[in-house]
Short mmCIF file of C-alpha atoms in Angstrom, two decimals:
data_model
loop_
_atom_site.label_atom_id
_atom_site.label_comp_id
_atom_site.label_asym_id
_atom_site.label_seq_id
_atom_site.Cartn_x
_atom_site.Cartn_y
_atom_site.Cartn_z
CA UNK A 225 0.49 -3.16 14.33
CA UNK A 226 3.07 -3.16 11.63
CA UNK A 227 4.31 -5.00 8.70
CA UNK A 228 7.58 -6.66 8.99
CA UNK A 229 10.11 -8.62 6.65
CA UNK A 230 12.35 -11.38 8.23
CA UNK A 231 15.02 -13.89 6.90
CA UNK A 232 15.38 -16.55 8.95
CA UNK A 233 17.20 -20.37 8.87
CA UNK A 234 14.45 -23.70 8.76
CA UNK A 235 15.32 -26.71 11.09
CA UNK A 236 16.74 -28.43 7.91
CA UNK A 237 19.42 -25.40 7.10
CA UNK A 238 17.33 -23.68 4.17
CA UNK A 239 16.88 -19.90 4.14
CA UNK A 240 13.10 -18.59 4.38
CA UNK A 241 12.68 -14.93 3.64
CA UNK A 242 8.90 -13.61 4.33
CA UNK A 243 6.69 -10.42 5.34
CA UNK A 244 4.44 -10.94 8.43
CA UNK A 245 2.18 -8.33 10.48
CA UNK A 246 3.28 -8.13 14.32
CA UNK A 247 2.67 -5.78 16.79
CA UNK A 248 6.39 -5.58 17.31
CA UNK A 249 10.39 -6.95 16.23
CA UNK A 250 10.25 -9.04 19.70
CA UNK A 251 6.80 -10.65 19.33
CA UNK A 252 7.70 -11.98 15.99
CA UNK A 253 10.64 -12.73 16.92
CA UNK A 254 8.79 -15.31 19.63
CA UNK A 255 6.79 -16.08 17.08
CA UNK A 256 9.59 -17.10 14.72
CA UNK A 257 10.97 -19.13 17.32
CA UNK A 258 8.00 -20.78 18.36
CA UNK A 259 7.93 -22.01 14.39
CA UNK A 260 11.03 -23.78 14.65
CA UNK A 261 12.79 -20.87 12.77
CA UNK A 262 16.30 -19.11 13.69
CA UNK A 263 16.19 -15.81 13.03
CA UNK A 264 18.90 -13.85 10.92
CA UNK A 265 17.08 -10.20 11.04
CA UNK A 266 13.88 -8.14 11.20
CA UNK A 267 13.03 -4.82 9.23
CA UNK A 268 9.71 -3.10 9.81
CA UNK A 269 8.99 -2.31 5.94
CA UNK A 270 7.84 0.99 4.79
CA UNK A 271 5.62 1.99 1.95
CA UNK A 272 8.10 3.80 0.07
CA UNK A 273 10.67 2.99 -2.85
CA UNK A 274 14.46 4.55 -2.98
CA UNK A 275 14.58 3.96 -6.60
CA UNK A 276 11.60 5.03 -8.72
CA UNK A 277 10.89 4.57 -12.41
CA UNK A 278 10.33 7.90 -12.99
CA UNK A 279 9.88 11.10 -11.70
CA UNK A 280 5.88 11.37 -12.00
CA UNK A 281 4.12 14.31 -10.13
CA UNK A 282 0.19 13.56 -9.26
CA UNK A 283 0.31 9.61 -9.88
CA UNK A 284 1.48 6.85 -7.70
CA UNK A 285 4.83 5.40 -8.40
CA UNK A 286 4.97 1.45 -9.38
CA UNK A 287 7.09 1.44 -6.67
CA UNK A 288 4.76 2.40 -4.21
CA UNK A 289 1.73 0.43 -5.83
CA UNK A 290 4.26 -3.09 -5.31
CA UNK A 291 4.92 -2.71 -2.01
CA UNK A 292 1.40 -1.79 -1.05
CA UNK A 293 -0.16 -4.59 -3.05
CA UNK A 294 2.46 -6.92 -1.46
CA UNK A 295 1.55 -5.65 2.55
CA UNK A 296 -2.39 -5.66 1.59
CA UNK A 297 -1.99 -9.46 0.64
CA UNK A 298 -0.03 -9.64 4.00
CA UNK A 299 -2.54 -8.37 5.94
CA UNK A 300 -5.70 -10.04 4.53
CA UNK A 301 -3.76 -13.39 5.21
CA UNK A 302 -3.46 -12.67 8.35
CA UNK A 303 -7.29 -11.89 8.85
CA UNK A 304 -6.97 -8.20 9.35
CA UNK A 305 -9.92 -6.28 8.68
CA UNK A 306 -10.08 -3.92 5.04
CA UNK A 307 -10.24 -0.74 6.41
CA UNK A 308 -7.83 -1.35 9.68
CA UNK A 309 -5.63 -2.68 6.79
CA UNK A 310 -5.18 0.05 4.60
CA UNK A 311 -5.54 2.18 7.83
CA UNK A 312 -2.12 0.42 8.55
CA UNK A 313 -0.59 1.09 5.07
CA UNK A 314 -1.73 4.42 5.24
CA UNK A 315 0.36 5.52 8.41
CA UNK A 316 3.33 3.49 6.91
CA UNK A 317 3.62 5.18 3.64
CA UNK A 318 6.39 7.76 3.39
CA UNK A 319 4.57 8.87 0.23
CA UNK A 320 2.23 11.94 1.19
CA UNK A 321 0.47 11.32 -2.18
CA UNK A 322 0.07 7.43 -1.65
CA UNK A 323 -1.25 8.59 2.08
CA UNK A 324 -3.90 11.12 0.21
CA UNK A 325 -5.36 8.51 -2.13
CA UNK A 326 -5.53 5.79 0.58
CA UNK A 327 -6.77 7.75 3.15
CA UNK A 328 -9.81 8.59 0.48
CA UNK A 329 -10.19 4.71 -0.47
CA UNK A 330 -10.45 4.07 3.55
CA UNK A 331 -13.22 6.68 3.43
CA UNK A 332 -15.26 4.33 0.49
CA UNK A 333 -14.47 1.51 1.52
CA UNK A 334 -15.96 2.53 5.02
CA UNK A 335 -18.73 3.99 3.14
CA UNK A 336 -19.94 0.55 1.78
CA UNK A 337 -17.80 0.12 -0.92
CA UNK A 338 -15.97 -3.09 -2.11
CA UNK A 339 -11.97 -2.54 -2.62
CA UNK A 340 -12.32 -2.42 -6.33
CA UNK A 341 -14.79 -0.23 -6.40
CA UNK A 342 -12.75 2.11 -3.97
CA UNK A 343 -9.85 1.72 -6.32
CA UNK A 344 -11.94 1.93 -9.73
CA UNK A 345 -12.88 5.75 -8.14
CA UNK A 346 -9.05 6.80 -8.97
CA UNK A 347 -8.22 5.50 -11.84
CA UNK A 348 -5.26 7.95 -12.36
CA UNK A 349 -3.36 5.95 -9.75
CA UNK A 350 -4.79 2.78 -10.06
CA UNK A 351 -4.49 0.38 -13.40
CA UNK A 352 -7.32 -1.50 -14.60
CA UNK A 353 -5.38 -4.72 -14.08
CA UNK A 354 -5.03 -3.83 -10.15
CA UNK A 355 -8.87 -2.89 -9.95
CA UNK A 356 -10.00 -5.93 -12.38
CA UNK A 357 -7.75 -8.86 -10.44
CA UNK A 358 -8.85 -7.40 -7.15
CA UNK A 359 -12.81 -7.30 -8.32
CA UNK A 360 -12.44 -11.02 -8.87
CA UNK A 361 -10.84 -12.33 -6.07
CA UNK A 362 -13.35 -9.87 -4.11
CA UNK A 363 -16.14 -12.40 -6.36
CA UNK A 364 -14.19 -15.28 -5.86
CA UNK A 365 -13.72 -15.25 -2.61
CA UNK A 366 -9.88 -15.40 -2.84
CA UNK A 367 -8.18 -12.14 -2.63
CA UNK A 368 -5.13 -12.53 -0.93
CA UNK A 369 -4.16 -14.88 -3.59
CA UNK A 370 -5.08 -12.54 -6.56
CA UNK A 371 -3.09 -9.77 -4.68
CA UNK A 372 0.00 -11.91 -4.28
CA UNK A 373 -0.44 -12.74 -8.39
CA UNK A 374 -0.46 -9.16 -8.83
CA UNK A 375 2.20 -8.12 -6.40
CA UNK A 376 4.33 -10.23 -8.82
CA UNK A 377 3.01 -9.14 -12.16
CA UNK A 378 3.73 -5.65 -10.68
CA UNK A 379 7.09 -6.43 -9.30
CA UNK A 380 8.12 -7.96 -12.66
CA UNK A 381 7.37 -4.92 -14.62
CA UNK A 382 9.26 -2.98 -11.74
CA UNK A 383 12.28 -4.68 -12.21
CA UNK A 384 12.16 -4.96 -16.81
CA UNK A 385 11.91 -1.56 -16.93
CA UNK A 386 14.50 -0.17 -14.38
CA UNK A 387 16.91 -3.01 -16.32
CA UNK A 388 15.87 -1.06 -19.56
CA UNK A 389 16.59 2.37 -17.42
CA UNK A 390 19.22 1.40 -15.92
CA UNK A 391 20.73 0.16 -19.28
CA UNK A 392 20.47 3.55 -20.89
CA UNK A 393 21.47 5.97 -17.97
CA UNK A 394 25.65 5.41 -18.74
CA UNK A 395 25.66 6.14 -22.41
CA UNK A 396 23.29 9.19 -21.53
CA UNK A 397 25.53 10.79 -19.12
CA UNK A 398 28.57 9.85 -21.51
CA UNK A 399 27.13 11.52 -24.59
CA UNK A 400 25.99 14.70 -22.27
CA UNK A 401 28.99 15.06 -20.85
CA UNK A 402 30.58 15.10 -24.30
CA UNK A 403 28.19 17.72 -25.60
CA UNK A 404 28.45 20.09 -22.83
CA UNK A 405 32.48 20.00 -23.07
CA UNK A 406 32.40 20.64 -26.92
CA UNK A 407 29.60 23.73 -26.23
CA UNK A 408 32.24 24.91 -23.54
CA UNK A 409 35.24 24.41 -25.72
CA UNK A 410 33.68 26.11 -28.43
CA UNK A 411 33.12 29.31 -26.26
CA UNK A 412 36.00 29.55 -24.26
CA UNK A 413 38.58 27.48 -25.55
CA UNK A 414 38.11 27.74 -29.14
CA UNK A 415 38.17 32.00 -29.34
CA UNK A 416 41.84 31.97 -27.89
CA UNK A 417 43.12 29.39 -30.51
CA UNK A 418 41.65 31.04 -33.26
CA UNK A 419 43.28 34.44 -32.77
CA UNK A 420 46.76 32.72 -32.64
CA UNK A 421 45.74 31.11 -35.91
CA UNK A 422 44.78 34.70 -37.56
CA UNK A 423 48.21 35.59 -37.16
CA UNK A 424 49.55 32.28 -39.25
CA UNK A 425 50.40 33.41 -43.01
CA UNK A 426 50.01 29.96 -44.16
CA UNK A 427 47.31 27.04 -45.41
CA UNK A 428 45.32 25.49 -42.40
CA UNK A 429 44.33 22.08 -42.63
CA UNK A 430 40.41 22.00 -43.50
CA UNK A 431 39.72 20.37 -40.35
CA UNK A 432 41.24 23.19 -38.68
CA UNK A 433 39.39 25.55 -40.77
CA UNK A 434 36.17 23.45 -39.83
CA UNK A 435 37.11 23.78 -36.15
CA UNK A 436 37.53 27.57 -36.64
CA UNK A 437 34.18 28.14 -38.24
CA UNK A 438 32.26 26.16 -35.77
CA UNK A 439 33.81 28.43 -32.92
CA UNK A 440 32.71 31.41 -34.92
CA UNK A 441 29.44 30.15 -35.57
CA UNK A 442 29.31 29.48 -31.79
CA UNK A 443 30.33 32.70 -30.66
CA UNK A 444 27.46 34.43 -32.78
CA UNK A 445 24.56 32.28 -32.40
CA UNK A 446 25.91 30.08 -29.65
CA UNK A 447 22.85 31.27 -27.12
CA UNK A 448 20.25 29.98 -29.92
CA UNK A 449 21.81 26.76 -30.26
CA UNK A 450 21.66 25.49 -26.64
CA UNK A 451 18.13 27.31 -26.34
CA UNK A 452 16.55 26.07 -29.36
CA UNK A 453 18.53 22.61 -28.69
CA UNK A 454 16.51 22.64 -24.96
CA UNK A 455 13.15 23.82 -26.85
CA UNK A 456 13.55 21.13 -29.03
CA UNK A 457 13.87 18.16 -26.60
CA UNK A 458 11.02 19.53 -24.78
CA UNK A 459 8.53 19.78 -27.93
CA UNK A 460 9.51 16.26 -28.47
CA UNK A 461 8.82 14.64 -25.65
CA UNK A 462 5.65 16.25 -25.57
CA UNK A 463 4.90 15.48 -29.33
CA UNK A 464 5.78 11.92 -28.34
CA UNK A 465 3.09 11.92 -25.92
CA UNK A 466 0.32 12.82 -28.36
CA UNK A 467 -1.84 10.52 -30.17
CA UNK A 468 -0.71 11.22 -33.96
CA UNK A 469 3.28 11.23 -33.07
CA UNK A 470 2.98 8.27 -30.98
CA UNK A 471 2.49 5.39 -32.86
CA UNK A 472 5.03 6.92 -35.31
CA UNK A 473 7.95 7.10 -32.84
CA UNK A 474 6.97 3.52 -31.31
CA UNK A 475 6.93 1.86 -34.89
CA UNK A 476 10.45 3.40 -35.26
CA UNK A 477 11.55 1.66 -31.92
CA UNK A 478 10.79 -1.37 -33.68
CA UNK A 479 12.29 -0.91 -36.57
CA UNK A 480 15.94 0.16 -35.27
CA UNK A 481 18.14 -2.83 -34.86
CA UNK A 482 18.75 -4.12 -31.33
CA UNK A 483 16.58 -1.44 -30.49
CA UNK A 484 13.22 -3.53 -32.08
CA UNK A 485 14.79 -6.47 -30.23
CA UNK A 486 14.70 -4.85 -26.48
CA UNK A 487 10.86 -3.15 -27.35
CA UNK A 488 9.76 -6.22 -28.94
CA UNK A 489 10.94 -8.32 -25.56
CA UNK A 490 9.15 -6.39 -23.43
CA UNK A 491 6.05 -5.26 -24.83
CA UNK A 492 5.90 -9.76 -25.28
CA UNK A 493 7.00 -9.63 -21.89
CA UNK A 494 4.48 -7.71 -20.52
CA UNK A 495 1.67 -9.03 -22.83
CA UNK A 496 2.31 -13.12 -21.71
CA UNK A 497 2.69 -11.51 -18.24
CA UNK A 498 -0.12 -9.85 -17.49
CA UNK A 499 -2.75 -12.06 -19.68
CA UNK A 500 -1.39 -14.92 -17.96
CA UNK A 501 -2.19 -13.51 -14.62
CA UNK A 502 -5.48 -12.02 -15.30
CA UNK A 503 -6.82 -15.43 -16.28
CA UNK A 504 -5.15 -17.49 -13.64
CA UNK A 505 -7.09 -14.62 -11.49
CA UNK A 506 -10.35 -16.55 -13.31
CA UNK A 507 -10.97 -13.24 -15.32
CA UNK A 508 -12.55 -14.01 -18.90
CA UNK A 509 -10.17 -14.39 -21.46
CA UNK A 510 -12.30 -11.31 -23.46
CA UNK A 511 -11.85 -9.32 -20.55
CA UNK A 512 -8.34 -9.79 -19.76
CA UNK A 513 -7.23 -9.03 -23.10
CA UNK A 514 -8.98 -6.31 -22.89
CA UNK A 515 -7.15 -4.94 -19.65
CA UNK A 516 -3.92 -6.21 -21.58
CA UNK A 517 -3.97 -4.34 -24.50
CA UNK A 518 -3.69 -0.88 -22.29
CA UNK A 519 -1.17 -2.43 -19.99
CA UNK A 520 0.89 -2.71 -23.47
CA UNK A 521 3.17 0.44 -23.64
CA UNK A 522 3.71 0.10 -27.20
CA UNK A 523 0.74 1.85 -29.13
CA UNK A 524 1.55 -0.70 -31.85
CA UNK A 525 1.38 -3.98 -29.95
CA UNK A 526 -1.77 -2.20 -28.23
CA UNK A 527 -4.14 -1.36 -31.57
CA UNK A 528 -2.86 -4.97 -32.60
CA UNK A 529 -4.20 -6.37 -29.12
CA UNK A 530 -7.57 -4.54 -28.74
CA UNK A 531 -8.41 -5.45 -32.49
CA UNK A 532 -7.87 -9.33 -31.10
CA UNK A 533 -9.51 -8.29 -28.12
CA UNK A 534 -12.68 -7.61 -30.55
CA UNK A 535 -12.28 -10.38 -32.63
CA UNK A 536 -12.18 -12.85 -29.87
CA UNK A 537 -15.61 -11.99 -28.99
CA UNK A 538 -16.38 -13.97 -32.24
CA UNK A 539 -15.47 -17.56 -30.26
CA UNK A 540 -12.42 -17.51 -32.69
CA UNK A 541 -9.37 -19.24 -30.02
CA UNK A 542 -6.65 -17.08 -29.24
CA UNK A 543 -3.75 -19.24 -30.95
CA UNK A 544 -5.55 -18.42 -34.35
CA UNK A 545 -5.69 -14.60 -33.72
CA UNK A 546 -2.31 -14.56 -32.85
CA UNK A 547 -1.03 -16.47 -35.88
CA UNK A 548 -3.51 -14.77 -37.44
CA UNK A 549 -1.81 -11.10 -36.23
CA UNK A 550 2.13 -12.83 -36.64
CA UNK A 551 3.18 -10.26 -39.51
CA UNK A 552 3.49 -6.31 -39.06
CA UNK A 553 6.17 -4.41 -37.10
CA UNK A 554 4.16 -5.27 -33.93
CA UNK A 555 4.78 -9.47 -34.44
CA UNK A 556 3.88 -12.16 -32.60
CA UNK A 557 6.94 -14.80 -32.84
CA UNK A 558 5.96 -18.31 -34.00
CA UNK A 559 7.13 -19.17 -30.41
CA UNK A 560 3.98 -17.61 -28.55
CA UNK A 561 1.37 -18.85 -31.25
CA UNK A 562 2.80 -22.77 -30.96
CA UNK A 563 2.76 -22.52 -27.02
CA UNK A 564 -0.52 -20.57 -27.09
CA UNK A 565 -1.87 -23.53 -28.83
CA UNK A 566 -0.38 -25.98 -26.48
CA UNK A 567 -2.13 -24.27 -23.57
CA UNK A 568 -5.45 -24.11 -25.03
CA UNK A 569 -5.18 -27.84 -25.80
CA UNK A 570 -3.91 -28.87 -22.57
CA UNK A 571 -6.34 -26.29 -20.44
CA UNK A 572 -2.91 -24.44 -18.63
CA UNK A 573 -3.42 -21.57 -21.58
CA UNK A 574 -2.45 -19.29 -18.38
CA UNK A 575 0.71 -21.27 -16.99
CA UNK A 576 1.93 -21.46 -20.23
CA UNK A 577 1.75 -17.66 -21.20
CA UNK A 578 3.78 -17.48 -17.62
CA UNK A 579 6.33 -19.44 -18.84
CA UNK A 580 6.61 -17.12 -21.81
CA UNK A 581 6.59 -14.38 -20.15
CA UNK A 582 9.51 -15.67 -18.00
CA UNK A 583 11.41 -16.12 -21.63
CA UNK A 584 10.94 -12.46 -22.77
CA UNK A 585 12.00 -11.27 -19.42
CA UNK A 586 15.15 -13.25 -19.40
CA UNK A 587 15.78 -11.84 -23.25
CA UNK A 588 15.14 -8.65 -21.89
CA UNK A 589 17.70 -9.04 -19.42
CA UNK A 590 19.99 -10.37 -21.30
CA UNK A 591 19.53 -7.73 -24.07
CA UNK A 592 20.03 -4.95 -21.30
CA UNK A 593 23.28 -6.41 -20.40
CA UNK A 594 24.91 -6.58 -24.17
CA UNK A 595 23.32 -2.86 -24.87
CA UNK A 596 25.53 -1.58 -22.20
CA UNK A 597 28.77 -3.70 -23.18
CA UNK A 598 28.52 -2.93 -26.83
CA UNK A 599 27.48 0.95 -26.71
CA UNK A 600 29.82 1.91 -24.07
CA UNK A 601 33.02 0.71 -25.91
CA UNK A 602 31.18 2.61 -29.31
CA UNK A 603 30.45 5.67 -27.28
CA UNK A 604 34.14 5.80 -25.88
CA UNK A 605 36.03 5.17 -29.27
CA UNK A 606 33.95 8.12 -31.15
CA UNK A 607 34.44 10.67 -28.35
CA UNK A 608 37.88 9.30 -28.53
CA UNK A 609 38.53 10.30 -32.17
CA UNK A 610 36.41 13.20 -32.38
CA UNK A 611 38.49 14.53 -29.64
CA UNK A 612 41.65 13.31 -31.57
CA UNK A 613 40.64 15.05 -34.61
CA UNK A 614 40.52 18.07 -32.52
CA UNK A 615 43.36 17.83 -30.49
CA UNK A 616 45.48 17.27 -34.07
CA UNK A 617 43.67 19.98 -36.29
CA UNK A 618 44.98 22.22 -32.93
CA UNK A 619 48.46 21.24 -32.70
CA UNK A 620 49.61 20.29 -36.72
CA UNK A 621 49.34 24.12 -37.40
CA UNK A 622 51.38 25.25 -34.22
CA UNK A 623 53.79 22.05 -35.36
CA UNK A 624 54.07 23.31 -38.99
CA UNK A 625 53.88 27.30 -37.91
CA UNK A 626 57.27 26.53 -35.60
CA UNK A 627 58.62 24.88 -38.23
CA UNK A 628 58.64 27.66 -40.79
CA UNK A 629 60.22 29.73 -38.01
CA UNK A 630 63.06 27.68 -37.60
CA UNK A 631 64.12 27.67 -40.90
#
């Protein structure tokens, strides 16, 4: 058995894309058929990702945990058995780490164990929103749909942050490409130039002089620079990882312009998102915020969240903590304390923090978009002149040098 995806034409001319488990492409192609369908093409899906939001070592990659959430919902629809299921995912995955972890949750669950509590046992690769939304549909008695509710919320987070990736990978390799060529021209280039300008008995220009002395100063410590430049990016990152630099760096992200307005987006994003879907899931609203405020990658938005968390123990409605929360770097926007309201009053507090949710992702998007059309053109026009600059402080001397000689 194996999962496959098919796109395929209704009776009344409408495309229908889906995922369905068949023992092969023929039989559901029959099947198809025998629905009234005309297929366009069927892919056996694998439990693996091309594109990955990072390169993580010991974890399961979000894009492994969407497409395995997405097949497990597949398969329970379908009335496949737990452990044949994630028997099934297991031989699928192309991950050998995803096939480790699931072959030891095959092992519990076979042992007795519910799925969450198979999950809940490796918490390194599994969220607490994935264990908690599976643990209630397990209660509930309606797993499949809490997994599909989860396949999105996952899917949705997938796709905001490889936007924000995505976003920033062009101006990275444009502003390391321009470092590396000023390093090499300074070693190389730079030396040669200078010694013809030793030899001129006349003023240079100071940016010429500048241009000399930062090729000297290259030359003679030029090994310490790009070393203590490569130490330095490395004790960053890993000071930005620790508890005390943390929340220090993530207050500055919303702080910068533009910057604030991307973070702000998607920590929102994320927040309406996944609170939203916990309590459509029927979790209690003090639990999901709980779960929400560590799904929160901001450390700002997630002290503000887990203090709410507490406080709505106290009966006090969510709409007033919110409002109640609106000023700070880490802000709630008028925006999500009105329609929080609304929801509570109407009884759809969940549908509407969806529709948020579907607000800040747009922004997000949109944001994305503008980053790269404003900082590429920015990026170009400074290399451009800092590369001018050069190019004159190089050739006015030789200009003015030839000169003198001619006369």
């Amino acid at each position: 058995m194996a999962i496959y995806s098919y796109t395929a034409y209704t009776p009344e001319g409408e495309l229908k894309k889906g995922s369905q488990i068949s023992s092969n492409k023929a039989d559901l192609h029959m099947i198809l058929e025998s629905q009234g369908l005309t297929v366009v093409s069927i892919e056996e899906e694998k439990l693996t990702q091309k594109k990955q939001i990072s390169f993580s070592f010991g974890k399961i990659k979000l894009g492994d945990l969407v497409m395995m959430i997405k097949q497990l919902a597949v398969m329970i629809r379908a009335g496949i058995d737990m452990g044949e299921a994630i028997s099934i995912l297991q031989v699928q995955s192309l991950s050998k780490r995803v096939r480790t972890i699931l072959a030891e949750v095959l092992k519990s669950v076979e042992g007795g164990l519910t799925l969450a509590g198979a999950l809940a046992e490796h918490p390194k690769d599994f969220p607490d929103i994935i264990i908690n939304m599976v643990r209630a549909g397990e209660m509930g008695g309606h797993l499949e749909e809490n997994l599909d509710r989860l396949a999105i919320q996952l899917e949705k987070d997938y796709e905001v942050k490889r936007k924000v990736r995505d976003a920033m990978i062009y101006p990275g390799v444009i502003v390391s490409v321009a470092v590396i060529l000023g390093i090499v021209m300074s070693l190389f280039v730079l030396p040669k130039l200078v010694k013809l300008f030793d030899s001129f008995s006349m003023e240079l220009p100071i940016t010429t002089k500048i241009i000399i002395w930062f090729s000297a100063f290259m030359q003679k410590y030029g090994v310490i620079v790009i070393v203590g430049m490569f130490i330095a990016v490395i004790g960053l990152r890993i000071a930005a990882k620790t508890k005390y630099v943390k929340p220090y760096i993530h207050r500055i992200f919303l702080t910068i312009p533009f910057v604030s307005k991307v973070s702000r987006s998607f920590n929102l994003a994320r927040f309406t998102r996944t609170l939203g879907t916990l309590l459509k899931s029927g979790i209690p609203i003090v639990e999901a915020l709980k779960i929400t405020a560590h799904t929160v990658e901001n450390v700002q938005y997630r002290q503000k969240l887990e203090m709410i968390a507490r406080e709505s123990q106290k009966g006090i409605s969510l709409s007033d903590l919110l409002k109640a929360h609106e000023g700070g770097v880490a802000s709630f926007p008028p925006i999500i304390t009105r329609m929080t309201g609304v929801g509570e009053k109407t009884g759809k507090l969940e549908e509407v923090l969806l529709y948020v949710a579907e607000f800040y992702e747009e922004e997000v998007s949109s944001f994305t978009k503008n980053l790269t059309v404003i900082i590429e053109p920015v990026i170009l026009i400074a290399i451009a002149i800092g590369i001018g600059v050069m190019v004159i402080s190089i050739i006015y001397p030789i200009y003015q040098f030839t000169g003198q000689m001619g006369k």
